Amino acid sequence: MAELKIQVVGEGLGLTLPKEVVEQLHIQAGDSIRLDKLPHGGYRLANLDDKLSEQMELIEGYMHEEDA
């Protein structure tokens, strides 16, 4: 788990990702990432180009549908 500190950036809020998170997401300055809301109320950061993340989102959606 990485603790992230919220900072004022212009008129909004931002945060700095630790080096290990940047490396795991395979991102660099200027890239876009996705913040996915999980069925149980948590969140997950994902690289927009991450096919595995898309597949996991589909699987979690199917699992959530079966719980209903």
PDB file of N, CA and C in Angstrom:
ATOM      1  N   MET A   1       0.840  -1.171   0.000  1.00  0.00           N
ATOM      2  CA  MET A   1       0.000   0.000   0.000  1.00  0.00           C
ATOM      3  C   MET A   1       0.886   1.235   0.000  1.00  0.00           C
ATOM      4  N   ALA A   2       0.485   2.217  -0.788  1.00  0.00           N
ATOM      5  CA  ALA A   2       1.215   3.474  -0.852  1.00  0.00           C
ATOM      6  C   ALA A   2       0.311   4.594  -0.333  1.00  0.00           C
ATOM      7  N   GLU A   3       0.843   5.405   0.544  1.00  0.00           N
ATOM      8  CA  GLU A   3       0.092   6.551   1.056  1.00  0.00           C
ATOM      9  C   GLU A   3       0.344   7.734   0.134  1.00  0.00           C
ATOM     10  N   LEU A   4      -0.737   8.371  -0.327  1.00  0.00           N
ATOM     11  CA  LEU A   4      -0.631   9.493  -1.247  1.00  0.00           C
ATOM     12  C   LEU A   4      -1.116  10.762  -0.564  1.00  0.00           C
ATOM     13  N   LYS A   5      -0.366  11.840  -0.715  1.00  0.00           N
ATOM     14  CA  LYS A   5      -0.741  13.109  -0.096  1.00  0.00           C
ATOM     15  C   LYS A   5      -1.415  13.995  -1.140  1.00  0.00           C
ATOM     16  N   ILE A   6      -2.594  14.513  -0.813  1.00  0.00           N
ATOM     17  CA  ILE A   6      -3.346  15.395  -1.690  1.00  0.00           C
ATOM     18  C   ILE A   6      -2.755  16.809  -1.574  1.00  0.00           C
ATOM     19  N   GLN A   7      -2.532  17.440  -2.745  1.00  0.00           N
ATOM     20  CA  GLN A   7      -1.950  18.773  -2.796  1.00  0.00           C
ATOM     21  C   GLN A   7      -2.808  19.682  -3.668  1.00  0.00           C
ATOM     22  N   VAL A   8      -2.742  20.968  -3.409  1.00  0.00           N
ATOM     23  CA  VAL A   8      -3.418  21.940  -4.262  1.00  0.00           C
ATOM     24  C   VAL A   8      -2.575  22.094  -5.528  1.00  0.00           C
ATOM     25  N   VAL A   9      -3.255  21.968  -6.689  1.00  0.00           N
ATOM     26  CA  VAL A   9      -2.603  22.151  -7.987  1.00  0.00           C
ATOM     27  C   VAL A   9      -3.485  23.106  -8.784  1.00  0.00           C
ATOM     28  N   GLY A  10      -3.043  24.343  -8.927  1.00  0.00           N
ATOM     29  CA  GLY A  10      -3.869  25.345  -9.595  1.00  0.00           C
ATOM     30  C   GLY A  10      -5.149  25.541  -8.806  1.00  0.00           C
ATOM     31  N   GLU A  11      -6.302  25.363  -9.495  1.00  0.00           N
ATOM     32  CA  GLU A  11      -7.593  25.507  -8.831  1.00  0.00           C
ATOM     33  C   GLU A  11      -8.164  24.155  -8.405  1.00  0.00           C
ATOM     34  N   GLY A  12      -7.417  23.084  -8.617  1.00  0.00           N
ATOM     35  CA  GLY A  12      -7.904  21.749  -8.271  1.00  0.00           C
ATOM     36  C   GLY A  12      -7.004  21.080  -7.251  1.00  0.00           C
ATOM     37  N   LEU A  13      -7.109  19.766  -7.181  1.00  0.00           N
ATOM     38  CA  LEU A  13      -6.305  18.952  -6.282  1.00  0.00           C
ATOM     39  C   LEU A  13      -5.525  17.936  -7.108  1.00  0.00           C
ATOM     40  N   GLY A  14      -4.390  17.521  -6.605  1.00  0.00           N
ATOM     41  CA  GLY A  14      -3.566  16.534  -7.288  1.00  0.00           C
ATOM     42  C   GLY A  14      -2.800  15.714  -6.284  1.00  0.00           C
ATOM     43  N   LEU A  15      -2.084  14.727  -6.793  1.00  0.00           N
ATOM     44  CA  LEU A  15      -1.254  13.894  -5.931  1.00  0.00           C
ATOM     45  C   LEU A  15      -0.030  13.443  -6.702  1.00  0.00           C
ATOM     46  N   THR A  16       0.980  13.037  -5.976  1.00  0.00           N
ATOM     47  CA  THR A  16       2.205  12.535  -6.563  1.00  0.00           C
ATOM     48  C   THR A  16       2.249  11.035  -6.362  1.00  0.00           C
ATOM     49  N   LEU A  17       2.459  10.308  -7.463  1.00  0.00           N
ATOM     50  CA  LEU A  17       2.540   8.852  -7.375  1.00  0.00           C
ATOM     51  C   LEU A  17       3.971   8.440  -7.047  1.00  0.00           C
ATOM     52  N   PRO A  18       4.141   7.502  -6.117  1.00  0.00           N
ATOM     53  CA  PRO A  18       5.480   7.008  -5.799  1.00  0.00           C
ATOM     54  C   PRO A  18       6.112   6.328  -7.021  1.00  0.00           C
ATOM     55  N   LYS A  19       7.413   6.339  -7.074  1.00  0.00           N
ATOM     56  CA  LYS A  19       8.160   5.767  -8.196  1.00  0.00           C
ATOM     57  C   LYS A  19       7.743   4.336  -8.497  1.00  0.00           C
ATOM     58  N   GLU A  20       7.550   3.524  -7.457  1.00  0.00           N
ATOM     59  CA  GLU A  20       7.202   2.117  -7.681  1.00  0.00           C
ATOM     60  C   GLU A  20       5.819   1.968  -8.333  1.00  0.00           C
ATOM     61  N   VAL A  21       4.896   2.877  -8.021  1.00  0.00           N
ATOM     62  CA  VAL A  21       3.567   2.841  -8.645  1.00  0.00           C
ATOM     63  C   VAL A  21       3.682   3.235 -10.114  1.00  0.00           C
ATOM     64  N   VAL A  22       4.463   4.268 -10.405  1.00  0.00           N
ATOM     65  CA  VAL A  22       4.697   4.709 -11.783  1.00  0.00           C
ATOM     66  C   VAL A  22       5.298   3.564 -12.601  1.00  0.00           C
ATOM     67  N   GLU A  23       6.258   2.864 -12.021  1.00  0.00           N
ATOM     68  CA  GLU A  23       6.898   1.746 -12.723  1.00  0.00           C
ATOM     69  C   GLU A  23       5.917   0.602 -12.963  1.00  0.00           C
ATOM     70  N   GLN A  24       5.081   0.282 -11.978  1.00  0.00           N
ATOM     71  CA  GLN A  24       4.123  -0.810 -12.128  1.00  0.00           C
ATOM     72  C   GLN A  24       3.055  -0.487 -13.167  1.00  0.00           C
ATOM     73  N   LEU A  25       2.657   0.784 -13.266  1.00  0.00           N
ATOM     74  CA  LEU A  25       1.650   1.192 -14.240  1.00  0.00           C
ATOM     75  C   LEU A  25       2.258   1.422 -15.623  1.00  0.00           C
ATOM     76  N   HIS A  26       3.597   1.453 -15.701  1.00  0.00           N
ATOM     77  CA  HIS A  26       4.302   1.709 -16.963  1.00  0.00           C
ATOM     78  C   HIS A  26       3.834   3.030 -17.575  1.00  0.00           C
ATOM     79  N   ILE A  27       3.880   4.091 -16.772  1.00  0.00           N
ATOM     80  CA  ILE A  27       3.436   5.410 -17.220  1.00  0.00           C
ATOM     81  C   ILE A  27       4.572   6.407 -17.107  1.00  0.00           C
ATOM     82  N   GLN A  28       4.385   7.530 -17.793  1.00  0.00           N
ATOM     83  CA  GLN A  28       5.337   8.631 -17.696  1.00  0.00           C
ATOM     84  C   GLN A  28       4.577   9.940 -17.799  1.00  0.00           C
ATOM     85  N   ALA A  29       5.257  11.046 -17.598  1.00  0.00           N
ATOM     86  CA  ALA A  29       4.617  12.366 -17.653  1.00  0.00           C
ATOM     87  C   ALA A  29       3.883  12.537 -18.981  1.00  0.00           C
ATOM     88  N   GLY A  30       2.653  13.012 -18.898  1.00  0.00           N
ATOM     89  CA  GLY A  30       1.840  13.234 -20.086  1.00  0.00           C
ATOM     90  C   GLY A  30       0.899  12.088 -20.410  1.00  0.00           C
ATOM     91  N   ASP A  31       1.139  10.901 -19.842  1.00  0.00           N
ATOM     92  CA  ASP A  31       0.240   9.763 -20.049  1.00  0.00           C
ATOM     93  C   ASP A  31      -1.048   9.977 -19.269  1.00  0.00           C
ATOM     94  N   SER A  32      -2.080   9.254 -19.663  1.00  0.00           N
ATOM     95  CA  SER A  32      -3.347   9.278 -18.928  1.00  0.00           C
ATOM     96  C   SER A  32      -3.542   7.938 -18.242  1.00  0.00           C
ATOM     97  N   ILE A  33      -4.138   7.983 -17.064  1.00  0.00           N
ATOM     98  CA  ILE A  33      -4.481   6.755 -16.354  1.00  0.00           C
ATOM     99  C   ILE A  33      -5.977   6.767 -16.066  1.00  0.00           C
ATOM    100  N   ARG A  34      -6.484   5.635 -15.660  1.00  0.00           N
ATOM    101  CA  ARG A  34      -7.908   5.484 -15.388  1.00  0.00           C
ATOM    102  C   ARG A  34      -8.090   5.163 -13.912  1.00  0.00           C
ATOM    103  N   LEU A  35      -9.117   5.753 -13.303  1.00  0.00           N
ATOM    104  CA  LEU A  35      -9.480   5.450 -11.922  1.00  0.00           C
ATOM    105  C   LEU A  35     -10.780   4.664 -11.980  1.00  0.00           C
ATOM    106  N   ASP A  36     -10.702   3.360 -11.703  1.00  0.00           N
ATOM    107  CA  ASP A  36     -11.866   2.479 -11.763  1.00  0.00           C
ATOM    108  C   ASP A  36     -12.499   2.345 -10.396  1.00  0.00           C
ATOM    109  N   LYS A  37     -13.822   2.482 -10.323  1.00  0.00           N
ATOM    110  CA  LYS A  37     -14.543   2.214  -9.083  1.00  0.00           C
ATOM    111  C   LYS A  37     -14.873   0.730  -9.050  1.00  0.00           C
ATOM    112  N   LEU A  38     -14.524   0.075  -7.971  1.00  0.00           N
ATOM    113  CA  LEU A  38     -14.758  -1.352  -7.811  1.00  0.00           C
ATOM    114  C   LEU A  38     -16.115  -1.590  -7.152  1.00  0.00           C
ATOM    115  N   PRO A  39     -16.725  -2.734  -7.407  1.00  0.00           N
ATOM    116  CA  PRO A  39     -18.067  -3.020  -6.874  1.00  0.00           C
ATOM    117  C   PRO A  39     -18.178  -2.894  -5.353  1.00  0.00           C
ATOM    118  N   HIS A  40     -17.126  -3.195  -4.624  1.00  0.00           N
ATOM    119  CA  HIS A  40     -17.178  -3.156  -3.154  1.00  0.00           C
ATOM    120  C   HIS A  40     -16.892  -1.774  -2.594  1.00  0.00           C
ATOM    121  N   GLY A  41     -16.767  -0.745  -3.485  1.00  0.00           N
ATOM    122  CA  GLY A  41     -16.602   0.624  -3.019  1.00  0.00           C
ATOM    123  C   GLY A  41     -15.187   1.162  -3.077  1.00  0.00           C
ATOM    124  N   GLY A  42     -14.212   0.314  -3.358  1.00  0.00           N
ATOM    125  CA  GLY A  42     -12.832   0.774  -3.473  1.00  0.00           C
ATOM    126  C   GLY A  42     -12.548   1.316  -4.865  1.00  0.00           C
ATOM    127  N   TYR A  43     -11.308   1.704  -5.095  1.00  0.00           N
ATOM    128  CA  TYR A  43     -10.881   2.241  -6.384  1.00  0.00           C
ATOM    129  C   TYR A  43      -9.586   1.577  -6.807  1.00  0.00           C
ATOM    130  N   ARG A  44      -9.332   1.605  -8.132  1.00  0.00           N
ATOM    131  CA  ARG A  44      -8.099   1.042  -8.674  1.00  0.00           C
ATOM    132  C   ARG A  44      -7.588   1.974  -9.766  1.00  0.00           C
ATOM    133  N   LEU A  45      -6.282   2.265  -9.750  1.00  0.00           N
ATOM    134  CA  LEU A  45      -5.642   3.011 -10.828  1.00  0.00           C
ATOM    135  C   LEU A  45      -5.208   2.023 -11.894  1.00  0.00           C
ATOM    136  N   ALA A  46      -5.400   2.382 -13.156  1.00  0.00           N
ATOM    137  CA  ALA A  46      -4.997   1.503 -14.244  1.00  0.00           C
ATOM    138  C   ALA A  46      -4.465   2.334 -15.401  1.00  0.00           C
ATOM    139  N   ASN A  47      -3.496   1.785 -16.093  1.00  0.00           N
ATOM    140  CA  ASN A  47      -2.987   2.380 -17.314  1.00  0.00           C
ATOM    141  C   ASN A  47      -4.070   2.249 -18.371  1.00  0.00           C
ATOM    142  N   LEU A  48      -4.344   3.296 -19.127  1.00  0.00           N
ATOM    143  CA  LEU A  48      -5.386   3.246 -20.149  1.00  0.00           C
ATOM    144  C   LEU A  48      -5.110   2.174 -21.196  1.00  0.00           C
ATOM    145  N   ASP A  49      -3.849   1.828 -21.412  1.00  0.00           N
ATOM    146  CA  ASP A  49      -3.491   0.828 -22.409  1.00  0.00           C
ATOM    147  C   ASP A  49      -3.388  -0.573 -21.817  1.00  0.00           C
ATOM    148  N   ASP A  50      -3.716  -0.738 -20.564  1.00  0.00           N
ATOM    149  CA  ASP A  50      -3.546  -2.015 -19.866  1.00  0.00           C
ATOM    150  C   ASP A  50      -4.700  -2.966 -20.180  1.00  0.00           C
ATOM    151  N   LYS A  51      -4.465  -3.922 -21.089  1.00  0.00           N
ATOM    152  CA  LYS A  51      -5.495  -4.877 -21.487  1.00  0.00           C
ATOM    153  C   LYS A  51      -5.896  -5.772 -20.312  1.00  0.00           C
ATOM    154  N   LEU A  52      -4.952  -6.140 -19.461  1.00  0.00           N
ATOM    155  CA  LEU A  52      -5.268  -6.974 -18.300  1.00  0.00           C
ATOM    156  C   LEU A  52      -6.258  -6.259 -17.396  1.00  0.00           C
ATOM    157  N   SER A  53      -6.068  -4.969 -17.205  1.00  0.00           N
ATOM    158  CA  SER A  53      -6.988  -4.203 -16.370  1.00  0.00           C
ATOM    159  C   SER A  53      -8.401  -4.235 -16.951  1.00  0.00           C
ATOM    160  N   GLU A  54      -8.508  -4.093 -18.262  1.00  0.00           N
ATOM    161  CA  GLU A  54      -9.823  -4.144 -18.903  1.00  0.00           C
ATOM    162  C   GLU A  54     -10.471  -5.511 -18.698  1.00  0.00           C
ATOM    163  N   GLN A  55      -9.684  -6.568 -18.828  1.00  0.00           N
ATOM    164  CA  GLN A  55     -10.207  -7.921 -18.645  1.00  0.00           C
ATOM    165  C   GLN A  55     -10.660  -8.134 -17.200  1.00  0.00           C
ATOM    166  N   MET A  56      -9.887  -7.631 -16.230  1.00  0.00           N
ATOM    167  CA  MET A  56     -10.253  -7.780 -14.825  1.00  0.00           C
ATOM    168  C   MET A  56     -11.540  -7.020 -14.521  1.00  0.00           C
ATOM    169  N   GLU A  57     -11.704  -5.856 -15.138  1.00  0.00           N
ATOM    170  CA  GLU A  57     -12.917  -5.080 -14.939  1.00  0.00           C
ATOM    171  C   GLU A  57     -14.133  -5.853 -15.444  1.00  0.00           C
ATOM    172  N   LEU A  58     -13.998  -6.494 -16.600  1.00  0.00           N
ATOM    173  CA  LEU A  58     -15.086  -7.307 -17.141  1.00  0.00           C
ATOM    174  C   LEU A  58     -15.412  -8.478 -16.218  1.00  0.00           C
ATOM    175  N   ILE A  59     -14.384  -9.155 -15.730  1.00  0.00           N
ATOM    176  CA  ILE A  59     -14.578 -10.301 -14.838  1.00  0.00           C
ATOM    177  C   ILE A  59     -15.271  -9.860 -13.555  1.00  0.00           C
ATOM    178  N   GLU A  60     -14.812  -8.745 -12.969  1.00  0.00           N
ATOM    179  CA  GLU A  60     -15.423  -8.250 -11.739  1.00  0.00           C
ATOM    180  C   GLU A  60     -16.876  -7.865 -11.980  1.00  0.00           C
ATOM    181  N   GLY A  61     -17.180  -7.318 -13.155  1.00  0.00           N
ATOM    182  CA  GLY A  61     -18.557  -6.983 -13.496  1.00  0.00           C
ATOM    183  C   GLY A  61     -19.426  -8.216 -13.557  1.00  0.00           C
ATOM    184  N   TYR A  62     -18.906  -9.286 -14.174  1.00  0.00           N
ATOM    185  CA  TYR A  62     -19.661 -10.535 -14.242  1.00  0.00           C
ATOM    186  C   TYR A  62     -19.871 -11.120 -12.844  1.00  0.00           C
ATOM    187  N   MET A  63     -18.836 -11.064 -12.019  1.00  0.00           N
ATOM    188  CA  MET A  63     -18.937 -11.610 -10.659  1.00  0.00           C
ATOM    189  C   MET A  63     -19.968 -10.815  -9.863  1.00  0.00           C
ATOM    190  N   HIS A  64     -19.977  -9.491 -10.049  1.00  0.00           N
ATOM    191  CA  HIS A  64     -20.927  -8.648  -9.335  1.00  0.00           C
ATOM    192  C   HIS A  64     -22.353  -8.937  -9.773  1.00  0.00           C
ATOM    193  N   GLU A  65     -22.546  -9.181 -11.074  1.00  0.00           N
ATOM    194  CA  GLU A  65     -23.877  -9.507 -11.591  1.00  0.00           C
ATOM    195  C   GLU A  65     -24.399 -10.811 -10.989  1.00  0.00           C
ATOM    196  N   GLU A  66     -23.514 -11.785 -10.796  1.00  0.00           N
ATOM    197  CA  GLU A  66     -23.935 -13.072 -10.259  1.00  0.00           C
ATOM    198  C   GLU A  66     -24.283 -12.971  -8.784  1.00  0.00           C
ATOM    199  N   ASP A  67     -23.687 -11.994  -8.080  1.00  0.00           N
ATOM    200  CA  ASP A  67     -23.999 -11.797  -6.657  1.00  0.00           C
ATOM    201  C   ASP A  67     -25.384 -11.183  -6.469  1.00  0.00           C
ATOM    202  N   ALA A  68     -25.839 -10.477  -7.487  1.00  0.00           N
ATOM    203  CA  ALA A  68     -27.122  -9.761  -7.381  1.00  0.00           C
ATOM    204  C   ALA A  68     -28.320 -10.692  -7.457  1.00  0.00           C
TER     205      ALA A  68
END
